[in-house]
Amino acid sequence: MAPLPGLGPIGIWSNKLQTDDPDDLGRLRDAAAELEELGYAALWIGGSPSLAHAAHLLAATNHITVGTSILSIWQHQAADVTRQRAALAPADRERLLLGLGVSHARFAAQYNRPYSAMRDYLTALDTAPEPVPADRRVLAAIGPKMLRLAGDRAAGAIPYLVTPEFTAQARTALGDQPFLGPEMKAVLDTDEARARATARDYLTGYLTLPNYTNNLQRAGYTEDDFTGGGSNRLVDALVALGDGQQISTRIEEFRKAGADHVAVQIILPPEQSYPELLRQYRELAQALPL
């Protein structure tokens, strides 16, 4: 395996790493700087981010990698993305990983032939006046064809909502050299029943999206596993539950399965807030080999 240069083994994935509210920018920048200081290797911006969101984090930090996870190819034209990337300072361009994905038919009216659309989008990035190099882009690939595309025309893959077992299969599909950086969900709570309830509340929406359920069915899960926020076996496969050491152990399972990097997404109960998320990433940092 050949990790991307300078990218350590553990990063953070969160849709709270973006904001369009100018009043929230100061808090976000302070959080990004602290997470960098804690030793995390990357900040992966969830929630269909733009390059403008990435620019805020790049401005607030010095060396950490910033990735979009994922930038929807339906929402952002390739020509706009290449211009926005070119406007960044050269050092910031080198810290940016452009994570691209096809999203879901439910969220994109123009959704059609996603594999072909992604292939054409990559061609547009290649042929732009200021191209995005293949080694600075990664694909949110979970299907076999998209995984092959990620290895052939990008630095690799950043699969979402996957297990260590899937990661091993993805490594085989990609081969040894391409980057593989799966997202991993975690609930930092030692009360098993409560932790599963938190996980189920979060998973419910994802388990109605065919791109994800089709992938899970390929792994042997059935419709019965998708009801009520997920069966126990599905929840336990998709979400690391417990204390920092248990979460660290699950990260190691992903690494042994072939991941170069794991993007950890801490899930909170709905009533808990942004400060609690930051507190938990601090706590988790104490248990991880950052």
PDB file of C-alpha atoms in Angstrom:
ATOM      1  CA  MET A   1       0.000   0.000   0.000  1.00  0.00           C
ATOM      2  CA  ALA A   2       1.166   3.516  -0.767  1.00  0.00           C
ATOM      3  CA  PRO A   3      -0.524   6.172   1.373  1.00  0.00           C
ATOM      4  CA  LEU A   4      -0.743   9.661  -0.042  1.00  0.00           C
ATOM      5  CA  PRO A   5       2.440  11.542   0.889  1.00  0.00           C
ATOM      6  CA  GLY A   6       2.226  13.155   4.310  1.00  0.00           C
ATOM      7  CA  LEU A   7      -1.214  11.745   5.151  1.00  0.00           C
ATOM      8  CA  GLY A   8      -1.230   9.935   8.479  1.00  0.00           C
ATOM      9  CA  PRO A   9      -3.460   6.989   9.380  1.00  0.00           C
ATOM     10  CA  ILE A  10      -6.377   8.648  11.221  1.00  0.00           C
ATOM     11  CA  GLY A  11      -8.518  11.625  10.285  1.00  0.00           C
ATOM     12  CA  ILE A  12     -11.846  13.162  11.229  1.00  0.00           C
ATOM     13  CA  TRP A  13     -15.047  13.067   9.183  1.00  0.00           C
ATOM     14  CA  SER A  14     -17.820  15.479  10.146  1.00  0.00           C
ATOM     15  CA  ASN A  15     -20.585  17.440   8.459  1.00  0.00           C
ATOM     16  CA  LYS A  16     -20.038  20.042  11.187  1.00  0.00           C
ATOM     17  CA  LEU A  17     -16.747  21.024   9.568  1.00  0.00           C
ATOM     18  CA  GLN A  18     -18.612  23.364   7.239  1.00  0.00           C
ATOM     19  CA  THR A  19     -20.776  26.434   7.709  1.00  0.00           C
ATOM     20  CA  ASP A  20     -22.367  29.093   5.540  1.00  0.00           C
ATOM     21  CA  ASP A  21     -23.034  31.342   8.530  1.00  0.00           C
ATOM     22  CA  PRO A  22     -20.360  34.060   8.895  1.00  0.00           C
ATOM     23  CA  ASP A  23     -21.062  34.192  12.632  1.00  0.00           C
ATOM     24  CA  ASP A  24     -19.975  30.541  12.957  1.00  0.00           C
ATOM     25  CA  LEU A  25     -16.711  30.868  11.072  1.00  0.00           C
ATOM     26  CA  GLY A  26     -14.644  31.876  14.079  1.00  0.00           C
ATOM     27  CA  ARG A  27     -15.774  28.846  16.064  1.00  0.00           C
ATOM     28  CA  LEU A  28     -15.145  26.550  13.108  1.00  0.00           C
ATOM     29  CA  ARG A  29     -11.652  27.896  12.523  1.00  0.00           C
ATOM     30  CA  ASP A  30     -10.758  27.553  16.200  1.00  0.00           C
ATOM     31  CA  ALA A  31     -11.990  23.950  16.162  1.00  0.00           C
ATOM     32  CA  ALA A  32      -9.991  23.124  13.021  1.00  0.00           C
ATOM     33  CA  ALA A  33      -6.834  24.547  14.557  1.00  0.00           C
ATOM     34  CA  GLU A  34      -7.355  22.526  17.736  1.00  0.00           C
ATOM     35  CA  LEU A  35      -8.003  19.287  15.844  1.00  0.00           C
ATOM     36  CA  GLU A  36      -4.791  19.839  13.898  1.00  0.00           C
ATOM     37  CA  GLU A  37      -2.926  20.402  17.183  1.00  0.00           C
ATOM     38  CA  LEU A  38      -4.359  17.167  18.610  1.00  0.00           C
ATOM     39  CA  GLY A  39      -2.581  15.267  15.853  1.00  0.00           C
ATOM     40  CA  TYR A  40      -5.357  14.134  13.517  1.00  0.00           C
ATOM     41  CA  ALA A  41      -4.053  13.716   9.979  1.00  0.00           C
ATOM     42  CA  ALA A  42      -7.017  15.038   7.990  1.00  0.00           C
ATOM     43  CA  LEU A  43     -10.272  16.940   8.234  1.00  0.00           C
ATOM     44  CA  TRP A  44     -12.910  15.409   5.951  1.00  0.00           C
ATOM     45  CA  ILE A  45     -15.815  17.789   5.386  1.00  0.00           C
ATOM     46  CA  GLY A  46     -19.111  15.910   5.209  1.00  0.00           C
ATOM     47  CA  GLY A  47     -22.475  17.100   4.007  1.00  0.00           C
ATOM     48  CA  SER A  48     -21.832  17.765   0.281  1.00  0.00           C
ATOM     49  CA  PRO A  49     -19.240  20.515   0.807  1.00  0.00           C
ATOM     50  CA  SER A  50     -17.883  23.009  -1.671  1.00  0.00           C
ATOM     51  CA  LEU A  51     -14.330  24.212  -2.154  1.00  0.00           C
ATOM     52  CA  ALA A  52     -15.322  27.390  -0.327  1.00  0.00           C
ATOM     53  CA  HIS A  53     -15.918  25.263   2.777  1.00  0.00           C
ATOM     54  CA  ALA A  54     -12.508  23.655   2.349  1.00  0.00           C
ATOM     55  CA  ALA A  55     -10.877  27.069   1.974  1.00  0.00           C
ATOM     56  CA  HIS A  56     -12.089  28.087   5.460  1.00  0.00           C
ATOM     57  CA  LEU A  57     -10.344  25.083   7.032  1.00  0.00           C
ATOM     58  CA  LEU A  58      -7.191  25.541   4.999  1.00  0.00           C
ATOM     59  CA  ALA A  59      -6.981  29.162   6.143  1.00  0.00           C
ATOM     60  CA  ALA A  60      -7.328  28.131   9.789  1.00  0.00           C
ATOM     61  CA  THR A  61      -4.661  25.403   9.754  1.00  0.00           C
ATOM     62  CA  ASN A  62      -1.020  24.960   8.809  1.00  0.00           C
ATOM     63  CA  HIS A  63      -0.280  21.407   7.726  1.00  0.00           C
ATOM     64  CA  ILE A  64      -3.313  19.136   8.118  1.00  0.00           C
ATOM     65  CA  THR A  65      -4.893  17.658   4.973  1.00  0.00           C
ATOM     66  CA  VAL A  66      -8.386  18.939   4.166  1.00  0.00           C
ATOM     67  CA  GLY A  67     -10.702  16.736   2.103  1.00  0.00           C
ATOM     68  CA  THR A  68     -14.182  17.129   0.655  1.00  0.00           C
ATOM     69  CA  SER A  69     -16.225  14.063   1.503  1.00  0.00           C
ATOM     70  CA  ILE A  70     -17.965  14.304  -0.709  1.00  0.00           C
ATOM     71  CA  LEU A  71     -18.294  17.060  -3.294  1.00  0.00           C
ATOM     72  CA  SER A  72     -21.274  16.128  -5.483  1.00  0.00           C
ATOM     73  CA  ILE A  73     -20.530  16.157  -9.195  1.00  0.00           C
ATOM     74  CA  TRP A  74     -24.139  17.173  -9.839  1.00  0.00           C
ATOM     75  CA  GLN A  75     -23.983  20.279  -7.642  1.00  0.00           C
ATOM     76  CA  HIS A  76     -20.549  21.590  -8.673  1.00  0.00           C
ATOM     77  CA  GLN A  77     -19.451  21.974 -12.273  1.00  0.00           C
ATOM     78  CA  ALA A  78     -15.932  20.743 -13.029  1.00  0.00           C
ATOM     79  CA  ALA A  79     -14.972  24.097 -14.569  1.00  0.00           C
ATOM     80  CA  ASP A  80     -15.965  25.921 -11.373  1.00  0.00           C
ATOM     81  CA  VAL A  81     -14.079  23.444  -9.191  1.00  0.00           C
ATOM     82  CA  THR A  82     -10.871  23.794 -11.187  1.00  0.00           C
ATOM     83  CA  ARG A  83     -11.076  27.602 -11.056  1.00  0.00           C
ATOM     84  CA  GLN A  84     -11.735  27.596  -7.302  1.00  0.00           C
ATOM     85  CA  ARG A  85      -8.845  25.212  -6.669  1.00  0.00           C
ATOM     86  CA  ALA A  86      -6.517  27.301  -8.837  1.00  0.00           C
ATOM     87  CA  ALA A  87      -7.409  30.379  -6.744  1.00  0.00           C
ATOM     88  CA  LEU A  88      -5.989  28.761  -3.612  1.00  0.00           C
ATOM     89  CA  ALA A  89      -2.423  29.415  -2.536  1.00  0.00           C
ATOM     90  CA  PRO A  90      -0.059  26.729  -3.927  1.00  0.00           C
ATOM     91  CA  ALA A  91       0.609  25.276  -0.460  1.00  0.00           C
ATOM     92  CA  ASP A  92      -3.132  25.013   0.211  1.00  0.00           C
ATOM     93  CA  ARG A  93      -3.713  23.259  -3.105  1.00  0.00           C
ATOM     94  CA  GLU A  94      -1.207  20.628  -2.003  1.00  0.00           C
ATOM     95  CA  ARG A  95      -3.092  20.112   1.288  1.00  0.00           C
ATOM     96  CA  LEU A  96      -6.474  19.758  -0.423  1.00  0.00           C
ATOM     97  CA  LEU A  97      -7.841  16.363  -1.415  1.00  0.00           C
ATOM     98  CA  LEU A  98     -10.800  16.670  -3.740  1.00  0.00           C
ATOM     99  CA  GLY A  99     -13.196  13.925  -2.681  1.00  0.00           C
ATOM    100  CA  LEU A 100     -15.813  13.423  -5.394  1.00  0.00           C
ATOM    101  CA  GLY A 101     -19.012  11.421  -5.479  1.00  0.00           C
ATOM    102  CA  VAL A 102     -22.213  10.839  -7.407  1.00  0.00           C
ATOM    103  CA  SER A 103     -24.485  11.319  -4.364  1.00  0.00           C
ATOM    104  CA  HIS A 104     -27.948   9.730  -4.675  1.00  0.00           C
ATOM    105  CA  ALA A 105     -30.867   9.978  -7.075  1.00  0.00           C
ATOM    106  CA  ARG A 106     -33.033  11.359  -4.280  1.00  0.00           C
ATOM    107  CA  PHE A 107     -30.811  14.412  -3.915  1.00  0.00           C
ATOM    108  CA  ALA A 108     -29.983  15.186  -7.559  1.00  0.00           C
ATOM    109  CA  ALA A 109     -32.691  15.760 -10.163  1.00  0.00           C
ATOM    110  CA  GLN A 110     -30.147  15.261 -12.965  1.00  0.00           C
ATOM    111  CA  TYR A 111     -28.922  11.910 -11.576  1.00  0.00           C
ATOM    112  CA  ASN A 112     -28.351   9.609 -14.546  1.00  0.00           C
ATOM    113  CA  ARG A 113     -25.727   7.040 -15.512  1.00  0.00           C
ATOM    114  CA  PRO A 114     -23.540   7.877 -12.493  1.00  0.00           C
ATOM    115  CA  TYR A 115     -20.489   5.903 -13.610  1.00  0.00           C
ATOM    116  CA  SER A 116     -20.402   7.576 -17.013  1.00  0.00           C
ATOM    117  CA  ALA A 117     -21.041  10.962 -15.418  1.00  0.00           C
ATOM    118  CA  MET A 118     -18.100  10.506 -13.052  1.00  0.00           C
ATOM    119  CA  ARG A 119     -15.838   9.372 -15.871  1.00  0.00           C
ATOM    120  CA  ASP A 120     -16.763  12.460 -17.897  1.00  0.00           C
ATOM    121  CA  TYR A 121     -16.263  14.696 -14.851  1.00  0.00           C
ATOM    122  CA  LEU A 122     -12.744  13.371 -14.356  1.00  0.00           C
ATOM    123  CA  THR A 123     -12.006  14.050 -18.013  1.00  0.00           C
ATOM    124  CA  ALA A 124     -13.184  17.632 -17.506  1.00  0.00           C
ATOM    125  CA  LEU A 125     -10.823  17.968 -14.536  1.00  0.00           C
ATOM    126  CA  ASP A 126      -7.982  16.593 -16.655  1.00  0.00           C
ATOM    127  CA  THR A 127      -8.558  18.928 -19.579  1.00  0.00           C
ATOM    128  CA  ALA A 128      -9.288  22.165 -17.710  1.00  0.00           C
ATOM    129  CA  PRO A 129      -6.876  25.106 -18.161  1.00  0.00           C
ATOM    130  CA  GLU A 130      -5.567  24.372 -14.660  1.00  0.00           C
ATOM    131  CA  PRO A 131      -6.263  20.663 -14.167  1.00  0.00           C
ATOM    132  CA  VAL A 132      -6.800  18.876 -10.868  1.00  0.00           C
ATOM    133  CA  PRO A 133      -4.067  16.218 -10.819  1.00  0.00           C
ATOM    134  CA  ALA A 134      -5.222  12.637 -10.439  1.00  0.00           C
ATOM    135  CA  ASP A 135      -3.127  12.273  -7.282  1.00  0.00           C
ATOM    136  CA  ARG A 136      -5.071  15.096  -5.573  1.00  0.00           C
ATOM    137  CA  ARG A 137      -8.536  13.616  -6.058  1.00  0.00           C
ATOM    138  CA  VAL A 138     -10.264  10.568  -4.591  1.00  0.00           C
ATOM    139  CA  LEU A 139     -13.644   8.976  -5.291  1.00  0.00           C
ATOM    140  CA  ALA A 140     -16.417   7.976  -2.893  1.00  0.00           C
ATOM    141  CA  ALA A 141     -16.535   4.540  -4.506  1.00  0.00           C
ATOM    142  CA  ILE A 142     -18.330   1.478  -3.188  1.00  0.00           C
ATOM    143  CA  GLY A 143     -19.447  -0.344  -6.353  1.00  0.00           C
ATOM    144  CA  PRO A 144     -17.003  -2.507  -8.325  1.00  0.00           C
ATOM    145  CA  LYS A 145     -16.895  -0.265 -11.429  1.00  0.00           C
ATOM    146  CA  MET A 146     -16.442   2.928  -9.432  1.00  0.00           C
ATOM    147  CA  LEU A 147     -13.668   1.320  -7.385  1.00  0.00           C
ATOM    148  CA  ARG A 148     -11.818   0.446 -10.567  1.00  0.00           C
ATOM    149  CA  LEU A 149     -12.261   4.012 -11.796  1.00  0.00           C
ATOM    150  CA  ALA A 150     -10.913   5.321  -8.478  1.00  0.00           C
ATOM    151  CA  GLY A 151      -7.765   3.270  -8.927  1.00  0.00           C
ATOM    152  CA  ASP A 152      -7.319   4.089 -12.609  1.00  0.00           C
ATOM    153  CA  ARG A 153      -8.095   7.815 -12.697  1.00  0.00           C
ATOM    154  CA  ALA A 154      -7.742   9.108  -9.147  1.00  0.00           C
ATOM    155  CA  ALA A 155      -5.471   8.559  -6.171  1.00  0.00           C
ATOM    156  CA  GLY A 156      -7.914   6.011  -4.795  1.00  0.00           C
ATOM    157  CA  ALA A 157     -11.181   5.644  -2.899  1.00  0.00           C
ATOM    158  CA  ILE A 158     -12.915   7.056   0.189  1.00  0.00           C
ATOM    159  CA  PRO A 159     -15.851   4.650   0.670  1.00  0.00           C
ATOM    160  CA  TYR A 160     -18.637   5.638   3.073  1.00  0.00           C
ATOM    161  CA  LEU A 161     -20.852   3.445   5.276  1.00  0.00           C
ATOM    162  CA  VAL A 162     -18.689   0.365   5.003  1.00  0.00           C
ATOM    163  CA  THR A 163     -17.200  -2.360   7.176  1.00  0.00           C
ATOM    164  CA  PRO A 164     -13.703  -3.830   7.606  1.00  0.00           C
ATOM    165  CA  GLU A 165     -14.846  -6.772   5.482  1.00  0.00           C
ATOM    166  CA  PHE A 166     -15.795  -4.426   2.644  1.00  0.00           C
ATOM    167  CA  THR A 167     -12.462  -2.674   3.071  1.00  0.00           C
ATOM    168  CA  ALA A 168     -10.618  -5.939   2.448  1.00  0.00           C
ATOM    169  CA  GLN A 169     -12.642  -6.483  -0.725  1.00  0.00           C
ATOM    170  CA  ALA A 170     -12.007  -2.902  -1.846  1.00  0.00           C
ATOM    171  CA  ARG A 171      -8.275  -3.345  -1.323  1.00  0.00           C
ATOM    172  CA  THR A 172      -8.326  -6.421  -3.524  1.00  0.00           C
ATOM    173  CA  ALA A 173     -10.305  -4.555  -6.193  1.00  0.00           C
ATOM    174  CA  LEU A 174      -7.985  -1.531  -6.100  1.00  0.00           C
ATOM    175  CA  GLY A 175      -4.701  -3.380  -5.838  1.00  0.00           C
ATOM    176  CA  ASP A 176      -1.804  -2.480  -3.569  1.00  0.00           C
ATOM    177  CA  GLN A 177      -0.951   1.025  -4.756  1.00  0.00           C
ATOM    178  CA  PRO A 178      -4.112   3.204  -4.776  1.00  0.00           C
ATOM    179  CA  PHE A 179      -5.129   5.029  -1.618  1.00  0.00           C
ATOM    180  CA  LEU A 180      -7.974   3.561   0.443  1.00  0.00           C
ATOM    181  CA  GLY A 181      -9.475   5.776   3.160  1.00  0.00           C
ATOM    182  CA  PRO A 182     -12.851   4.527   4.408  1.00  0.00           C
ATOM    183  CA  GLU A 183     -15.086   6.523   6.722  1.00  0.00           C
ATOM    184  CA  MET A 184     -15.844   4.807  10.052  1.00  0.00           C
ATOM    185  CA  LYS A 185     -18.701   5.761  12.364  1.00  0.00           C
ATOM    186  CA  ALA A 186     -18.203   5.671  16.128  1.00  0.00           C
ATOM    187  CA  VAL A 187     -20.329   6.231  19.229  1.00  0.00           C
ATOM    188  CA  LEU A 188     -18.141   7.041  22.214  1.00  0.00           C
ATOM    189  CA  ASP A 189     -20.446   5.544  24.856  1.00  0.00           C
ATOM    190  CA  THR A 190     -19.882   2.458  27.009  1.00  0.00           C
ATOM    191  CA  ASP A 191     -23.626   1.884  27.584  1.00  0.00           C
ATOM    192  CA  GLU A 192     -24.244  -0.615  24.784  1.00  0.00           C
ATOM    193  CA  ALA A 193     -28.007  -0.172  24.508  1.00  0.00           C
ATOM    194  CA  ARG A 194     -27.767   3.598  24.514  1.00  0.00           C
ATOM    195  CA  ALA A 195     -24.885   3.551  22.023  1.00  0.00           C
ATOM    196  CA  ARG A 196     -26.851   1.337  19.635  1.00  0.00           C
ATOM    197  CA  ALA A 197     -29.865   3.637  19.943  1.00  0.00           C
ATOM    198  CA  THR A 198     -27.679   6.621  19.007  1.00  0.00           C
ATOM    199  CA  ALA A 199     -26.275   4.681  16.055  1.00  0.00           C
ATOM    200  CA  ARG A 200     -29.717   3.587  14.851  1.00  0.00           C
ATOM    201  CA  ASP A 201     -31.072   7.111  14.996  1.00  0.00           C
ATOM    202  CA  TYR A 202     -28.241   8.218  12.704  1.00  0.00           C
ATOM    203  CA  LEU A 203     -28.320   5.233  10.347  1.00  0.00           C
ATOM    204  CA  THR A 204     -32.059   5.325   9.654  1.00  0.00           C
ATOM    205  CA  GLY A 205     -31.868   7.764   6.748  1.00  0.00           C
ATOM    206  CA  TYR A 206     -28.861   6.083   5.152  1.00  0.00           C
ATOM    207  CA  LEU A 207     -30.613   2.714   5.152  1.00  0.00           C
ATOM    208  CA  THR A 208     -33.256   4.060   2.754  1.00  0.00           C
ATOM    209  CA  LEU A 209     -30.685   4.941   0.065  1.00  0.00           C
ATOM    210  CA  PRO A 210     -30.264   2.233  -2.607  1.00  0.00           C
ATOM    211  CA  ASN A 211     -26.578   2.951  -3.281  1.00  0.00           C
ATOM    212  CA  TYR A 212     -25.794   1.939   0.300  1.00  0.00           C
ATOM    213  CA  THR A 213     -28.318  -0.858   0.748  1.00  0.00           C
ATOM    214  CA  ASN A 214     -27.311  -2.457  -2.554  1.00  0.00           C
ATOM    215  CA  ASN A 215     -23.703  -2.509  -1.385  1.00  0.00           C
ATOM    216  CA  LEU A 216     -24.687  -4.005   1.960  1.00  0.00           C
ATOM    217  CA  GLN A 217     -26.786  -6.638   0.212  1.00  0.00           C
ATOM    218  CA  ARG A 218     -23.738  -7.632  -1.816  1.00  0.00           C
ATOM    219  CA  ALA A 219     -22.095  -8.266   1.570  1.00  0.00           C
ATOM    220  CA  GLY A 220     -24.918 -10.587   2.663  1.00  0.00           C
ATOM    221  CA  TYR A 221     -27.268  -8.279   4.565  1.00  0.00           C
ATOM    222  CA  THR A 222     -30.995  -8.413   3.809  1.00  0.00           C
ATOM    223  CA  GLU A 223     -33.997  -6.099   3.906  1.00  0.00           C
ATOM    224  CA  ASP A 224     -34.662  -7.313   7.454  1.00  0.00           C
ATOM    225  CA  ASP A 225     -31.315  -5.834   8.512  1.00  0.00           C
ATOM    226  CA  PHE A 226     -32.321  -2.368   7.241  1.00  0.00           C
ATOM    227  CA  THR A 227     -35.526  -1.860   9.221  1.00  0.00           C
ATOM    228  CA  GLY A 228     -35.747   0.173  12.432  1.00  0.00           C
ATOM    229  CA  GLY A 229     -32.357   1.797  11.966  1.00  0.00           C
ATOM    230  CA  GLY A 230     -30.603  -1.522  11.481  1.00  0.00           C
ATOM    231  CA  SER A 231     -30.382  -4.965  13.064  1.00  0.00           C
ATOM    232  CA  ASN A 232     -27.916  -5.510  15.877  1.00  0.00           C
ATOM    233  CA  ARG A 233     -25.496  -7.268  13.536  1.00  0.00           C
ATOM    234  CA  LEU A 234     -25.659  -4.448  10.988  1.00  0.00           C
ATOM    235  CA  VAL A 235     -25.305  -1.670  13.567  1.00  0.00           C
ATOM    236  CA  ASP A 236     -22.361  -3.414  15.178  1.00  0.00           C
ATOM    237  CA  ALA A 237     -20.715  -3.916  11.777  1.00  0.00           C
ATOM    238  CA  LEU A 238     -21.142  -0.302  10.651  1.00  0.00           C
ATOM    239  CA  VAL A 239     -20.528   1.570  13.911  1.00  0.00           C
ATOM    240  CA  ALA A 240     -17.776   1.213  16.499  1.00  0.00           C
ATOM    241  CA  LEU A 241     -19.367   1.363  19.954  1.00  0.00           C
ATOM    242  CA  GLY A 242     -17.706   1.845  23.320  1.00  0.00           C
ATOM    243  CA  ASP A 243     -14.758   3.649  24.846  1.00  0.00           C
ATOM    244  CA  GLY A 244     -11.707   5.083  23.145  1.00  0.00           C
ATOM    245  CA  GLN A 245      -9.815   1.809  23.250  1.00  0.00           C
ATOM    246  CA  GLN A 246     -12.680  -0.096  21.620  1.00  0.00           C
ATOM    247  CA  ILE A 247     -12.881   2.490  18.877  1.00  0.00           C
ATOM    248  CA  SER A 248      -9.109   2.313  18.426  1.00  0.00           C
ATOM    249  CA  THR A 249      -9.405  -1.457  18.068  1.00  0.00           C
ATOM    250  CA  ARG A 250     -11.998  -1.086  15.309  1.00  0.00           C
ATOM    251  CA  ILE A 251      -9.779   1.399  13.470  1.00  0.00           C
ATOM    252  CA  GLU A 252      -7.027  -1.217  13.588  1.00  0.00           C
ATOM    253  CA  GLU A 253      -9.436  -3.742  12.034  1.00  0.00           C
ATOM    254  CA  PHE A 254      -9.908  -1.380   9.094  1.00  0.00           C
ATOM    255  CA  ARG A 255      -6.149  -0.906   8.833  1.00  0.00           C
ATOM    256  CA  LYS A 256      -5.479  -4.656   8.874  1.00  0.00           C
ATOM    257  CA  ALA A 257      -8.127  -5.054   6.179  1.00  0.00           C
ATOM    258  CA  GLY A 258      -6.139  -2.774   3.901  1.00  0.00           C
ATOM    259  CA  ALA A 259      -7.070   0.821   4.740  1.00  0.00           C
ATOM    260  CA  ASP A 260      -4.268   3.365   4.449  1.00  0.00           C
ATOM    261  CA  HIS A 261      -6.280   5.902   6.416  1.00  0.00           C
ATOM    262  CA  VAL A 262      -9.521   5.855   8.436  1.00  0.00           C
ATOM    263  CA  ALA A 263     -11.798   8.899   8.675  1.00  0.00           C
ATOM    264  CA  VAL A 264     -13.555   8.667  12.046  1.00  0.00           C
ATOM    265  CA  GLN A 265     -17.026  10.159  12.332  1.00  0.00           C
ATOM    266  CA  ILE A 266     -18.215  10.509  15.928  1.00  0.00           C
ATOM    267  CA  ILE A 267     -21.993  10.259  16.167  1.00  0.00           C
ATOM    268  CA  LEU A 268     -23.837  12.105  18.927  1.00  0.00           C
ATOM    269  CA  PRO A 269     -27.412  11.830  20.193  1.00  0.00           C
ATOM    270  CA  PRO A 270     -29.559  14.561  18.596  1.00  0.00           C
ATOM    271  CA  GLU A 271     -29.767  16.587  21.803  1.00  0.00           C
ATOM    272  CA  GLN A 272     -25.990  16.937  22.129  1.00  0.00           C
ATOM    273  CA  SER A 273     -24.214  19.884  20.572  1.00  0.00           C
ATOM    274  CA  TYR A 274     -21.085  20.942  18.708  1.00  0.00           C
ATOM    275  CA  PRO A 275     -19.016  21.558  21.892  1.00  0.00           C
ATOM    276  CA  GLU A 276     -19.677  17.959  22.957  1.00  0.00           C
ATOM    277  CA  LEU A 277     -18.478  16.706  19.575  1.00  0.00           C
ATOM    278  CA  LEU A 278     -15.217  18.584  19.974  1.00  0.00           C
ATOM    279  CA  ARG A 279     -14.846  17.306  23.550  1.00  0.00           C
ATOM    280  CA  GLN A 280     -15.249  13.716  22.335  1.00  0.00           C
ATOM    281  CA  TYR A 281     -12.656  14.137  19.599  1.00  0.00           C
ATOM    282  CA  ARG A 282     -10.293  15.401  22.316  1.00  0.00           C
ATOM    283  CA  GLU A 283     -11.071  12.353  24.432  1.00  0.00           C
ATOM    284  CA  LEU A 284     -10.659   9.979  21.510  1.00  0.00           C
ATOM    285  CA  ALA A 285      -7.294  11.510  20.621  1.00  0.00           C
ATOM    286  CA  GLN A 286      -5.926  10.229  23.938  1.00  0.00           C
ATOM    287  CA  ALA A 287      -6.658   6.624  22.908  1.00  0.00           C
ATOM    288  CA  LEU A 288      -5.413   6.776  19.323  1.00  0.00           C
ATOM    289  CA  PRO A 289      -1.918   6.415  17.843  1.00  0.00           C
ATOM    290  CA  LEU A 290      -1.952   9.853  16.230  1.00  0.00           C
TER     291      LEU A 290
END
